[in-house]
Amino acid sequence: MRVSGRLTGSPGPAARADPFRDLRALIETLPVPSAPPTYTQREAALGLALMDLSLRLEHVPRVAEHLTLIDRGHMTRSVSVDVDLHAIAATQRRRIMAPADAGRGTSLWIPVSRYSRSDLAPVVVKDSTGVVVPRFTQRDSNRVTAAAFVRLLSMLIDAHRDVTVRDTVVHKLRHTHQRSRWLIEAAIAELVTAGSLPETGIRTPFDYARVAPADGGPGREVDARAIRDLAFAGIEELWPLDTRLPFAHLLGLACSQFMLVVLLDSAHPRRFLRWDAPLLPAHRPRAPVQRFVQSVLPVNREFVVEYETAIPRSVGAYHLTVEVNEEVSVRRFVMSSDVDDDFVQTLTQDVEMLAEASAGQAPHRKLLELELQGIASRLAEIGRRRLTDLTNYRRYIAERHRSLAATAAGSRAEGMTSDEVVAALGRGDCSVPVLAAFAAHYSADGMRHLARSPLAGVALRPLAAGIRHHQLGHDITTDNDPREHGAHAHWRRPNLDLSPHSTEPVRAVAYLSLADEAPALIESITRVVAGLALVVLGIGTLLTGGVRWLYSAQIAPDSIPQQADAVVAVLLLVPGLLIARLDLPSTHSVLGQLRQFQRSLAIASVVVTTGLAIAAGAVHTDHAITRAFQAGVAVLGLILLCCLLEFVARRARRRSPVPRCARLPRWLSVAAGRPRRPRAPDAVFDARGEV
């Protein structure tokens, strides 16, 4: 992760809280120390090296995750990584070297991942032979991390411009009022050791006490109040608001995550490691109207899962495998990452700055042409990449359904001239076909004189808005697993990194749509409802002597059954036997969520036949028994119609070309030609805090 410069994208779980707020609370609460923290230079060097390696993970060229959805709210993760010790510099090797044992070679402490402090389950790391690899304890990891931050604080004070200026805050912290510096160091060490989750923050005794404010009189410099005030002033001086973000981001990661550090033998530089990550709980977004519609209407419910993770930018290959119950089918599996988002944001800012410059005094034509050519080359590269993603996605959906193959083949746009492309870009149309045509004309030297084109004027602002709206920095990776109850996506880092100076991880979102495909429960329920309707129709026909009771208002005489017990037994036993053969899983499982509406239909059909059994045993008039059987047949017919509508809805959902997901890039839905309102997922699994 990047610890300096601009932080892009939505903040992850480790960045939602303000660690400086917790740091101030600890400075206000902790006793004023009378001695500095006792950390050795070896611990500080080891902590700095481990933090640097865990943030970059340049020694991990490949990461694979195997996800298993065990129920609607929990998921298991199995992580495997390839470790290459050759990627670690010699200076770093000396710092992370473990004390040598007798008879053994040199061993190195290697960070391979980070996981949230809220995960209390132990992590056991094994190599390719199944042997357990020694791990760094959490206590030792916290201690060296605290030593690293104390060393960082000392380096910041020594490098400050006011460290030699007398009577300044930094000079006092360094030379004359060291207890304030010790208090800051103790607060940082306590914050790193105790941890601070982003959702709750840290709790101090002042949260449970009402302390009277101190009097405004002057106090001595050795008083606790004066020491704390100087520590607060030191924080404001060392980390101003405009430059606080990098250190706050680094401190937030250290407070909310543990480093997973293992001991590896340097004689074997290439290793394969595997471990089972702690159980991942799901977050369920609030969408009551959508949940109600899916439960009571025949809309062929899908169970949608979103999995969010962070991929280290230095990783060359990332594999994501998902496995579900064998009775559940994977209808769609798509993964999107913001690998080019930094590059696209920089491109958008350049276009906006050029638009502002062009709005005022017109720049020289040659300078304007050079700027436009630089923008055009980057825009053409983005167009080529997104065209490759769109082509792969259309091939993927064509393989899923035959009708979608014709849709993908018919969606091929007609060729556009260079003037039409420039006009479309000037309107803010940055769809993939337009960018692909622009890339083609740019490669054919058809965009030589952009300073004379309409793109050089007021069209720059709509162009920047279109680039930002279409989310062109997000790519698409599709499923390549032939199994119906499994999915796999292989993400690869582009050969040409458009953001070489960015070290922030790539944020990825996987969209998983699960369905109850044929042979599904709705087919069995349709046959059950049709059979019950025939049973009720047959009993009514035998009682009335014909079928005129279905459509005639006349009441046939002697419709009361002579042997009511036999009719009641048939209306109760037949539905019970049919329902007992149906597989109605628990609603806590994914399959139970998918079959929730089908369960309602089956229960409704049993309720109808039970009501008719009660009517056959309790009603003693021809009019009442006839009307009861007419109502029963009508309700069963309505239930049968709902079953048929379920088939139609399933076919329509299967033919949907683009998932209705807000986390997928907009250029994908725009390319489909029918952007639809996104729907809230059923479960969101967030693993961004575990890299």
XYZ file of C-alpha atoms in Angstrom:
691
model
C 0.000 0.000 0.000
C 1.168 3.505 -0.717
C 2.139 5.503 2.324
C 2.932 8.748 0.560
C 1.210 10.784 -2.064
C -2.417 10.649 -3.115
C -4.660 7.883 -1.826
C -7.220 6.905 -4.411
C -10.427 4.934 -4.437
C -12.888 4.403 -1.639
C -11.214 3.968 1.731
C -10.935 0.472 3.023
C -11.844 -0.708 6.471
C -8.506 0.369 7.847
C -8.934 3.957 6.671
C -12.447 4.737 7.878
C -11.359 5.792 11.406
C -9.036 8.617 12.404
C -6.045 7.155 14.292
C -5.014 10.630 15.442
C -8.266 10.893 17.391
C -7.343 7.714 19.266
C -3.774 8.985 19.678
C -5.012 12.190 21.329
C -7.293 10.180 23.610
C -4.364 8.050 24.767
C -2.168 11.096 25.341
C -4.912 12.494 27.544
C -5.310 9.225 29.447
C -1.910 7.543 29.846
C 0.274 8.407 32.835
C 3.151 10.715 32.004
C 6.213 8.455 31.661
C 9.397 9.179 33.533
C 11.586 7.202 31.119
C 11.574 6.543 27.366
C 10.236 3.249 25.922
C 12.879 0.548 25.857
C 13.206 -0.596 22.260
C 16.446 -1.751 20.720
C 17.750 -0.674 17.342
C 17.437 -4.275 16.192
C 13.696 -4.278 16.964
C 13.161 -0.948 15.227
C 15.045 -2.069 12.114
C 13.151 -5.369 12.030
C 9.818 -3.583 12.469
C 10.521 -1.093 9.689
C 11.627 -3.862 7.325
C 8.586 -6.046 8.084
C 6.193 -3.126 7.639
C 7.770 -2.207 4.306
C 7.656 -5.776 3.020
C 4.094 -6.386 4.248
C 2.827 -3.216 2.575
C 4.433 -3.882 -0.795
C 4.573 -7.706 -0.904
C 6.929 -7.548 -3.877
C 8.230 -10.997 -2.939
C 4.756 -12.548 -3.559
C 4.324 -12.950 -7.337
C 1.156 -15.067 -7.181
C -1.870 -15.198 -4.874
C -4.766 -17.667 -5.035
C -7.927 -17.679 -2.940
C -10.410 -20.522 -2.672
C -13.805 -19.448 -1.335
C -16.526 -21.790 -0.122
C -19.977 -20.397 0.564
C -21.226 -22.547 3.438
C -24.481 -20.653 4.082
C -26.070 -17.323 3.295
C -23.988 -15.433 5.838
C -20.590 -17.143 6.119
C -17.736 -17.973 3.780
C -14.488 -19.852 4.276
C -11.234 -18.734 2.645
C -8.183 -20.772 1.797
C -5.219 -18.668 0.685
C -2.114 -19.879 -1.123
C 0.863 -17.768 -2.184
C 4.118 -18.198 -4.054
C 7.087 -16.602 -2.288
C 10.256 -15.567 -4.117
C 13.052 -14.560 -1.720
C 15.181 -13.316 -4.611
C 12.920 -10.240 -4.799
C 14.071 -9.063 -1.356
C 17.055 -6.722 -1.376
C 20.223 -7.580 0.506
C 19.800 -4.695 2.955
C 16.333 -5.941 3.839
C 17.636 -9.482 4.243
C 20.082 -8.383 6.923
C 17.308 -6.716 8.901
C 14.844 -9.619 8.783
C 17.432 -12.319 9.430
C 16.563 -14.554 12.375
C 19.218 -15.623 14.906
C 21.009 -18.648 13.499
C 20.555 -21.991 15.240
C 23.284 -24.559 15.550
C 23.325 -26.882 12.586
C 20.875 -24.810 10.531
C 21.324 -22.289 7.774
C 20.163 -18.711 7.585
C 16.440 -18.122 8.095
C 14.423 -15.017 7.314
C 11.233 -13.576 8.801
C 8.978 -13.064 5.773
C 5.580 -11.283 5.896
C 3.155 -12.994 3.523
C -0.164 -11.355 4.408
C -2.095 -9.124 6.785
C -5.383 -9.903 8.488
C -7.829 -7.988 10.622
C -7.487 -7.810 14.392
C -11.162 -8.758 14.679
C -10.288 -12.262 13.437
C -9.525 -14.235 16.578
C -9.110 -17.671 14.981
C -5.491 -18.871 14.787
C -3.836 -19.108 11.393
C -1.699 -22.169 10.626
C 0.629 -21.827 7.633
C 1.832 -24.926 5.796
C 4.228 -25.406 2.920
C 3.824 -27.587 -0.165
C 4.722 -30.733 1.806
C 2.146 -30.073 4.515
C 4.720 -29.143 7.167
C 3.690 -26.328 9.512
C 5.851 -23.236 9.058
C 6.948 -21.305 12.219
C 5.176 -17.986 12.691
C 5.976 -14.695 14.375
C 3.783 -14.283 17.451
C 1.327 -11.406 17.623
C 3.042 -10.085 20.737
C 6.434 -9.910 19.021
C 4.843 -8.459 15.897
C 3.195 -5.685 17.911
C 6.425 -4.946 19.745
C 8.596 -4.551 16.633
C 5.835 -2.508 14.958
C 5.687 -0.169 17.954
C 9.474 0.100 17.882
C 9.293 1.003 14.190
C 6.801 3.823 14.847
C 8.896 5.157 17.721
C 11.876 5.191 15.374
C 9.770 6.974 12.714
C 8.791 9.618 15.260
C 12.438 10.197 16.154
C 13.358 10.502 12.485
C 10.552 13.008 11.869
C 11.670 15.155 14.790
C 15.326 15.076 13.706
C 14.397 15.986 10.120
C 12.065 18.860 11.053
C 13.196 22.356 10.106
C 12.580 23.736 13.628
C 14.607 21.119 15.486
C 17.511 23.579 15.928
C 15.402 26.686 16.531
C 15.194 27.417 20.243
C 11.842 27.834 22.011
C 9.943 26.031 19.242
C 7.715 23.046 19.895
C 9.931 20.613 17.990
C 13.068 21.883 19.724
C 11.438 21.367 23.116
C 10.382 17.829 22.210
C 13.913 16.981 21.091
C 16.083 18.702 23.682
C 14.441 20.225 26.755
C 10.963 18.686 27.272
C 11.545 15.052 26.479
C 8.731 13.772 28.717
C 6.224 15.095 26.181
C 8.001 13.138 23.455
C 8.042 10.055 25.662
C 4.306 10.485 26.170
C 3.731 10.557 22.408
C 5.906 7.460 22.002
C 4.037 5.651 24.778
C 0.674 6.572 23.215
C 1.749 5.281 19.793
C 3.069 2.056 21.332
C -0.141 1.558 23.303
C -2.263 2.222 20.216
C -0.300 -0.287 18.132
C -0.285 -2.905 20.890
C -3.919 -2.616 21.996
C -5.269 -2.006 18.496
C -8.166 0.130 17.347
C -10.852 -1.284 15.109
C -12.194 1.174 12.510
C -15.811 0.576 13.522
C -15.423 1.274 17.241
C -12.160 3.111 17.860
C -10.378 2.955 21.186
C -12.042 3.395 24.577
C -10.408 5.280 27.445
C -11.453 5.959 31.069
C -12.456 9.484 30.029
C -15.362 7.950 28.099
C -16.909 6.967 31.440
C -16.016 9.981 33.585
C -17.115 13.598 33.779
C -13.909 15.469 34.553
C -14.060 19.081 35.692
C -12.107 21.479 33.438
C -8.756 22.664 34.742
C -8.398 26.240 35.986
C -6.982 28.755 33.592
C -4.041 29.744 35.799
C -0.476 29.218 34.601
C 1.111 25.970 35.656
C 4.629 24.665 35.872
C 6.292 23.071 32.867
C 6.695 19.823 34.785
C 2.970 19.544 35.506
C 1.085 16.778 33.731
C -1.225 19.299 32.067
C 1.676 21.232 30.568
C 3.348 18.018 29.389
C 0.159 16.855 27.679
C -0.432 20.243 26.062
C 3.067 20.232 24.643
C 2.488 16.711 23.296
C -0.712 17.901 21.573
C 1.159 20.861 20.118
C 3.879 18.509 18.909
C 1.344 16.374 17.034
C -0.056 19.450 15.284
C 3.454 20.633 14.407
C 4.820 17.307 13.185
C 1.704 16.284 11.265
C -0.196 19.267 9.867
C -3.641 18.602 8.452
C -2.506 18.886 4.824
C 0.301 16.290 5.229
C -1.240 14.002 7.831
C -2.877 11.465 5.511
C 0.138 9.197 4.719
C 1.173 8.698 8.347
C -2.462 8.366 9.453
C -3.018 5.708 6.799
C 0.064 3.778 7.941
C -0.885 4.071 11.627
C -4.456 3.002 10.868
C -3.225 -0.156 9.164
C -0.956 -1.012 12.085
C -3.803 -0.498 14.581
C -6.408 -2.555 12.737
C -4.363 -5.399 11.210
C -1.868 -8.064 12.208
C 1.080 -9.046 10.053
C 1.314 -12.716 9.151
C 5.079 -13.339 9.355
C 6.618 -16.778 8.790
C 10.138 -18.139 9.142
C 11.612 -19.425 5.862
C 14.966 -20.939 5.056
C 16.968 -18.731 2.690
C 18.502 -21.849 1.113
C 15.124 -22.477 -0.604
C 14.247 -19.138 -2.194
C 11.044 -20.285 -3.906
C 8.321 -21.562 -1.605
C 4.629 -22.367 -1.809
C 2.566 -21.608 1.300
C -1.060 -22.248 2.153
C -3.294 -21.390 5.091
C -6.967 -21.247 6.009
C -8.025 -17.702 6.764
C -10.531 -16.991 9.556
C -14.222 -17.403 8.771
C -15.541 -14.414 6.873
C -18.995 -13.118 7.931
C -21.342 -11.393 5.505
C -22.865 -7.961 5.581
C -26.432 -7.770 4.324
C -27.424 -4.415 2.790
C -30.781 -2.967 3.772
C -33.297 -3.379 0.955
C -36.689 -4.283 2.529
C -38.777 -3.618 -0.573
C -36.529 -5.775 -2.746
C -36.549 -8.602 -0.181
C -40.362 -8.491 0.014
C -40.766 -8.593 -3.771
C -38.370 -11.521 -4.075
C -40.274 -13.444 -1.399
C -43.861 -13.000 -2.603
C -43.649 -12.489 -6.375
C -42.625 -14.958 -9.097
C -39.437 -13.136 -10.118
C -37.108 -16.181 -10.193
C -34.976 -15.101 -7.290
C -31.187 -15.042 -7.595
C -28.844 -15.056 -4.628
C -26.260 -12.370 -5.363
C -22.935 -12.336 -3.534
C -20.302 -9.601 -3.714
C -16.782 -10.335 -2.543
C -14.419 -7.395 -2.026
C -10.688 -7.881 -1.672
C -7.378 -6.090 -2.180
C -4.638 -7.402 -4.465
C -1.070 -6.196 -3.891
C -0.040 -4.186 -6.918
C 3.209 -6.118 -7.248
C 1.348 -9.431 -7.637
C 1.503 -10.676 -11.198
C -1.317 -13.234 -11.063
C -4.346 -13.581 -8.812
C -6.680 -16.589 -8.886
C -10.116 -16.507 -7.276
C -12.023 -19.788 -7.043
C -15.537 -20.064 -5.625
C -17.317 -23.282 -4.723
C -20.958 -23.646 -3.701
C -23.432 -26.419 -2.967
C -23.768 -28.943 -5.786
C -27.515 -28.230 -6.023
C -26.844 -24.528 -6.659
C -25.750 -23.300 -10.085
C -23.466 -20.346 -10.778
C -25.310 -18.195 -13.283
C -22.829 -15.284 -13.512
C -19.350 -14.734 -12.109
C -17.526 -11.533 -12.988
C -14.634 -9.772 -11.274
C -13.745 -6.105 -11.687
C -10.640 -4.290 -10.417
C -9.458 -0.678 -10.421
C -6.004 -1.490 -11.771
C -6.063 1.517 -14.149
C -7.985 3.886 -11.891
C -4.968 5.983 -10.873
C -4.019 6.395 -14.512
C -7.555 7.366 -15.562
C -7.916 9.843 -12.710
C -4.673 11.513 -13.727
C -5.896 11.601 -17.326
C -9.176 13.190 -16.241
C -7.364 15.835 -14.209
C -5.122 16.657 -17.177
C -8.165 17.093 -19.436
C -9.848 19.355 -16.871
C -6.713 21.452 -16.416
C -6.361 21.836 -20.175
C -10.034 22.849 -20.379
C -9.496 25.534 -17.732
C -6.392 26.798 -19.526
C -8.234 26.894 -22.838
C -11.172 28.764 -21.287
C -8.928 31.682 -20.350
C -6.082 32.853 -22.520
C -5.718 30.553 -25.501
C -2.412 28.632 -25.309
C -0.016 28.416 -28.189
C -1.246 26.028 -30.860
C 1.868 23.844 -30.748
C 1.706 23.527 -26.986
C -1.998 22.737 -27.200
C -1.323 20.115 -29.861
C 1.339 18.447 -27.708
C -1.008 18.326 -24.728
C -3.848 16.915 -26.807
C -1.602 14.295 -28.366
C -0.493 13.147 -24.915
C -4.123 12.876 -23.833
C -5.041 11.089 -27.060
C -2.305 8.462 -26.680
C -3.437 7.606 -23.147
C -7.112 7.599 -24.138
C -6.371 5.247 -27.030
C -4.529 2.840 -24.712
C -7.502 2.780 -22.325
C -9.820 2.171 -25.276
C -7.794 -0.827 -26.423
C -7.792 -2.362 -22.945
C -11.508 -1.915 -22.368
C -12.256 -3.298 -25.837
C -10.357 -6.470 -24.920
C -12.351 -6.744 -21.700
C -15.648 -6.195 -23.509
C -14.791 -8.802 -26.144
C -13.951 -11.390 -23.501
C -17.148 -10.615 -21.609
C -19.312 -10.992 -24.717
C -17.669 -14.319 -25.455
C -18.375 -15.385 -21.885
C -22.092 -14.565 -21.986
C -22.397 -16.117 -25.456
C -21.118 -19.406 -24.077
C -23.686 -19.245 -21.256
C -26.780 -18.998 -23.450
C -27.421 -19.396 -27.158
C -29.698 -16.377 -27.409
C -26.972 -14.223 -25.906
C -24.593 -15.340 -28.648
C -26.875 -13.752 -31.242
C -27.131 -10.617 -29.094
C -23.352 -10.368 -28.807
C -22.923 -10.891 -32.542
C -25.564 -8.283 -33.346
C -24.088 -5.700 -31.004
C -21.143 -5.036 -33.298
C -21.219 -1.310 -33.998
C -20.830 0.184 -37.436
C -17.572 1.866 -38.337
C -17.163 5.504 -37.325
C -15.201 8.158 -39.167
C -12.687 10.344 -37.361
C -15.071 13.306 -37.388
C -17.838 11.192 -35.880
C -15.498 9.926 -33.176
C -14.361 13.453 -32.259
C -17.976 14.630 -32.192
C -18.993 11.728 -29.933
C -16.130 12.406 -27.533
C -17.084 16.076 -27.498
C -20.559 15.082 -26.298
C -19.061 13.062 -23.454
C -19.722 9.699 -25.106
C -16.794 7.627 -23.851
C -18.336 4.233 -24.435
C -16.080 1.376 -25.429
C -17.049 1.334 -29.157
C -16.278 5.040 -29.443
C -12.931 4.658 -27.675
C -12.100 1.635 -29.839
C -12.776 3.658 -32.987
C -10.686 6.503 -31.576
C -7.790 4.089 -30.904
C -8.031 2.787 -34.476
C -7.917 6.270 -36.016
C -5.101 7.287 -33.690
C -3.039 4.255 -34.731
C -3.703 5.073 -38.389
C -2.439 8.685 -37.910
C -5.960 10.027 -38.282
C -5.652 12.287 -35.245
C -2.693 14.438 -36.194
C -4.214 17.903 -35.896
C -6.326 17.747 -32.758
C -5.669 21.412 -31.955
C -7.760 22.337 -34.999
C -10.553 19.920 -34.184
C -13.659 20.629 -32.060
C -12.014 18.593 -29.296
C -9.689 21.498 -28.484
C -12.424 23.867 -27.337
C -15.397 23.563 -25.029
C -15.599 19.817 -25.696
C -12.839 19.093 -23.175
C -15.120 19.440 -20.154
C -17.727 16.942 -21.467
C -14.851 14.623 -22.355
C -13.522 14.693 -18.780
C -17.028 14.147 -17.408
C -17.551 11.212 -19.764
C -14.269 9.563 -18.756
C -15.175 9.853 -15.086
C -18.793 8.718 -15.599
C -17.959 5.557 -17.530
C -15.406 4.381 -14.923
C -12.830 3.483 -17.544
C -10.200 2.662 -14.938
C -11.988 -0.567 -13.974
C -11.398 -3.780 -15.907
C -13.440 -6.991 -16.196
C -12.378 -10.613 -15.671
C -14.845 -13.392 -16.449
C -15.381 -16.947 -15.274
C -13.510 -19.777 -17.004
C -14.630 -22.708 -14.836
C -16.752 -25.315 -16.679
C -18.382 -26.556 -13.453
C -21.964 -25.528 -12.761
C -21.435 -25.282 -8.994
C -18.032 -23.573 -9.146
C -16.371 -20.519 -10.648
C -12.839 -19.315 -11.279
C -11.381 -15.992 -12.377
C -7.754 -15.415 -13.319
C -6.656 -11.792 -12.977
C -3.315 -10.819 -14.477
C -1.409 -7.609 -14.034
C -1.044 -5.830 -17.386
C 2.338 -6.104 -19.046
C 2.480 -2.323 -19.330
C 1.743 -0.780 -15.955
C 0.104 2.586 -16.585
C 0.615 3.618 -12.947
C 4.212 2.559 -12.227
C 4.635 4.916 -9.263
C 1.564 3.694 -7.415
C 2.042 1.109 -4.689
C -1.532 1.115 -3.407
C -3.244 -2.270 -3.716
C -5.664 -3.020 -6.490
C -9.209 -3.167 -5.166
C -11.246 -5.958 -6.714
C -14.932 -6.846 -6.495
C -16.269 -10.249 -7.534
C -19.941 -10.547 -8.515
C -21.446 -14.003 -7.999
C -25.008 -14.775 -9.069
C -26.426 -18.108 -7.844
C -29.627 -19.678 -9.135
C -31.691 -22.841 -8.899
C -31.342 -24.079 -12.467
C -32.999 -27.083 -14.071
C -33.757 -29.601 -12.714
C -35.090 -27.114 -10.175
C -37.609 -27.332 -7.379
C -40.122 -25.219 -9.281
C -40.538 -28.027 -11.823
C -41.471 -30.522 -9.106
C -43.802 -28.027 -7.432
C -45.492 -27.328 -10.756
C -46.223 -31.023 -11.151
C -47.447 -31.229 -7.531
C -49.792 -28.265 -7.952
C -51.105 -29.642 -11.254
C -51.682 -33.022 -9.616
C -53.546 -31.477 -6.671
C -55.657 -29.435 -9.072
C -56.580 -32.635 -10.925
C -57.440 -34.369 -7.617
C -59.731 -31.517 -6.556
C -61.261 -31.372 -10.017
C -61.880 -35.125 -9.992
C -63.491 -35.088 -6.539
C -65.741 -32.173 -7.518
C -66.723 -33.880 -10.743
C -67.617 -37.123 -8.913
C -69.672 -35.268 -6.318
C -71.663 -33.195 -8.812
C -71.911 -35.742 -11.626
C -70.173 -33.579 -14.267
C -67.899 -30.612 -14.910
C -70.604 -27.948 -15.239
C -69.981 -26.882 -11.628
C -66.725 -25.272 -12.756
C -68.325 -22.615 -14.950
C -72.068 -22.713 -14.180
C -73.853 -20.719 -11.485
C -76.379 -23.523 -11.007
C -75.924 -25.755 -8.010
C -76.162 -29.491 -8.634
C -78.363 -31.299 -6.086
C -76.991 -34.006 -3.784
C -73.428 -32.631 -3.907
C -72.773 -33.443 -0.283
C -70.447 -36.455 -0.102
C -72.042 -39.517 1.408
C -68.689 -40.671 2.776
C -67.087 -37.446 3.888
C -64.327 -39.278 5.758
C -62.996 -40.752 2.518
C -62.930 -37.337 0.792
C -61.188 -35.762 3.798
C -58.606 -38.552 3.871
C -57.817 -38.103 0.183
C -57.498 -34.291 0.498
C -55.139 -34.651 3.452
C -53.037 -37.681 2.556
C -52.321 -36.993 -1.116
C -50.834 -33.500 -0.574
C -48.842 -34.764 2.404
C -47.321 -37.591 0.396
C -46.452 -35.286 -2.492
C -44.937 -32.564 -0.291
C -42.879 -35.117 1.643
C -41.028 -36.010 -1.565
C -39.987 -32.401 -2.174
C -36.601 -31.062 -1.056
C -37.409 -27.973 1.024
C -34.100 -26.874 2.616
C -33.708 -24.500 5.539
C -34.047 -20.813 4.784
C -30.662 -20.189 6.445
C -28.914 -21.884 3.524
C -28.367 -20.409 0.078
C -30.555 -23.075 -1.502
C -33.300 -22.267 0.998
C -33.122 -18.593 0.005
C -33.386 -19.500 -3.665
C -36.367 -21.771 -3.015
C -38.189 -19.440 -0.669
C -40.929 -18.558 -3.166
C -41.277 -22.171 -4.261
C -41.694 -23.132 -0.614
C -44.496 -20.578 -0.324
C -46.248 -22.058 -3.363
C -46.027 -25.580 -1.955
C -47.374 -24.472 1.423
C -50.182 -22.511 -0.250
C -51.286 -25.566 -2.240
C -51.393 -27.651 0.945
C -53.396 -24.924 2.683
C -55.953 -25.011 -0.157
C -56.440 -28.768 0.013
C -56.601 -28.650 3.817
C -59.316 -26.007 3.607
C -61.282 -28.166 1.182
C -60.938 -31.128 3.552
C -62.359 -29.009 6.367
C -65.200 -27.880 4.100
C -65.974 -31.463 3.042
C -66.277 -32.551 6.667
C -68.068 -29.510 8.109
C -70.301 -28.138 5.319
C -73.745 -29.704 4.855
C -75.271 -27.709 1.976
C -74.896 -28.224 -1.759
C -74.303 -24.495 -2.348
C -71.469 -24.232 0.180
C -69.605 -27.358 -0.920
C -69.808 -26.349 -4.592
C -68.534 -22.835 -3.926
C -65.723 -24.225 -1.767
C -64.508 -26.532 -4.536
C -64.798 -23.714 -7.093
C -62.671 -21.443 -4.902
C -60.161 -24.226 -4.349
C -59.752 -24.881 -8.064
C -59.405 -21.135 -8.724
C -56.688 -20.724 -6.106
C -54.812 -23.785 -7.353
C -55.040 -22.392 -10.863
C -53.564 -19.108 -9.636
C -50.725 -20.986 -7.942
C -50.122 -22.912 -11.167
C -50.003 -19.608 -13.057
C -47.373 -18.339 -10.599
C -45.341 -21.458 -11.317
C -45.498 -20.786 -15.047
C -44.510 -17.159 -14.502
C -41.524 -18.414 -12.522
C -40.332 -20.279 -15.637
C -40.695 -17.108 -17.727
C -38.809 -15.025 -15.161
C -36.018 -17.604 -14.989
C -35.611 -17.486 -18.736
C -35.540 -13.681 -18.712
C -32.929 -13.591 -15.950
C -30.777 -16.126 -17.728
C -30.827 -13.978 -20.860
C -29.848 -10.770 -19.051
C -26.541 -9.725 -20.686
C -25.180 -7.544 -17.848
C -25.661 -8.104 -14.108
C -27.580 -5.404 -12.292
C -24.724 -4.565 -9.956
C -23.619 -1.108 -8.878
C -20.033 -2.283 -8.285
C -19.387 -3.226 -11.918
C -18.107 -0.436 -14.209
C -20.656 1.648 -16.062
C -18.967 1.159 -19.420
C -20.091 -2.466 -19.302
C -23.782 -1.640 -18.818
C -23.576 1.147 -21.404
C -22.102 -1.294 -23.936
C -25.095 -3.605 -23.379
C -27.380 -0.806 -24.602
C -29.930 -1.277 -21.800
C -28.672 0.205 -18.523
C -30.990 -0.919 -15.752
C -31.337 0.068 -12.131
C -28.880 -1.909 -9.980
C -30.095 -4.180 -7.221
C -28.716 -4.625 -3.743
C -26.799 -7.890 -3.215
C -27.973 -10.502 -0.749
C -24.574 -10.798 0.955
C -21.385 -8.726 0.875
C -18.112 -10.266 2.077
C -15.434 -7.669 2.719
C -11.852 -8.969 2.849
C -10.105 -5.699 1.988
C -8.645 -5.564 5.480
C -6.907 -8.901 4.850
C -4.248 -8.732 2.166
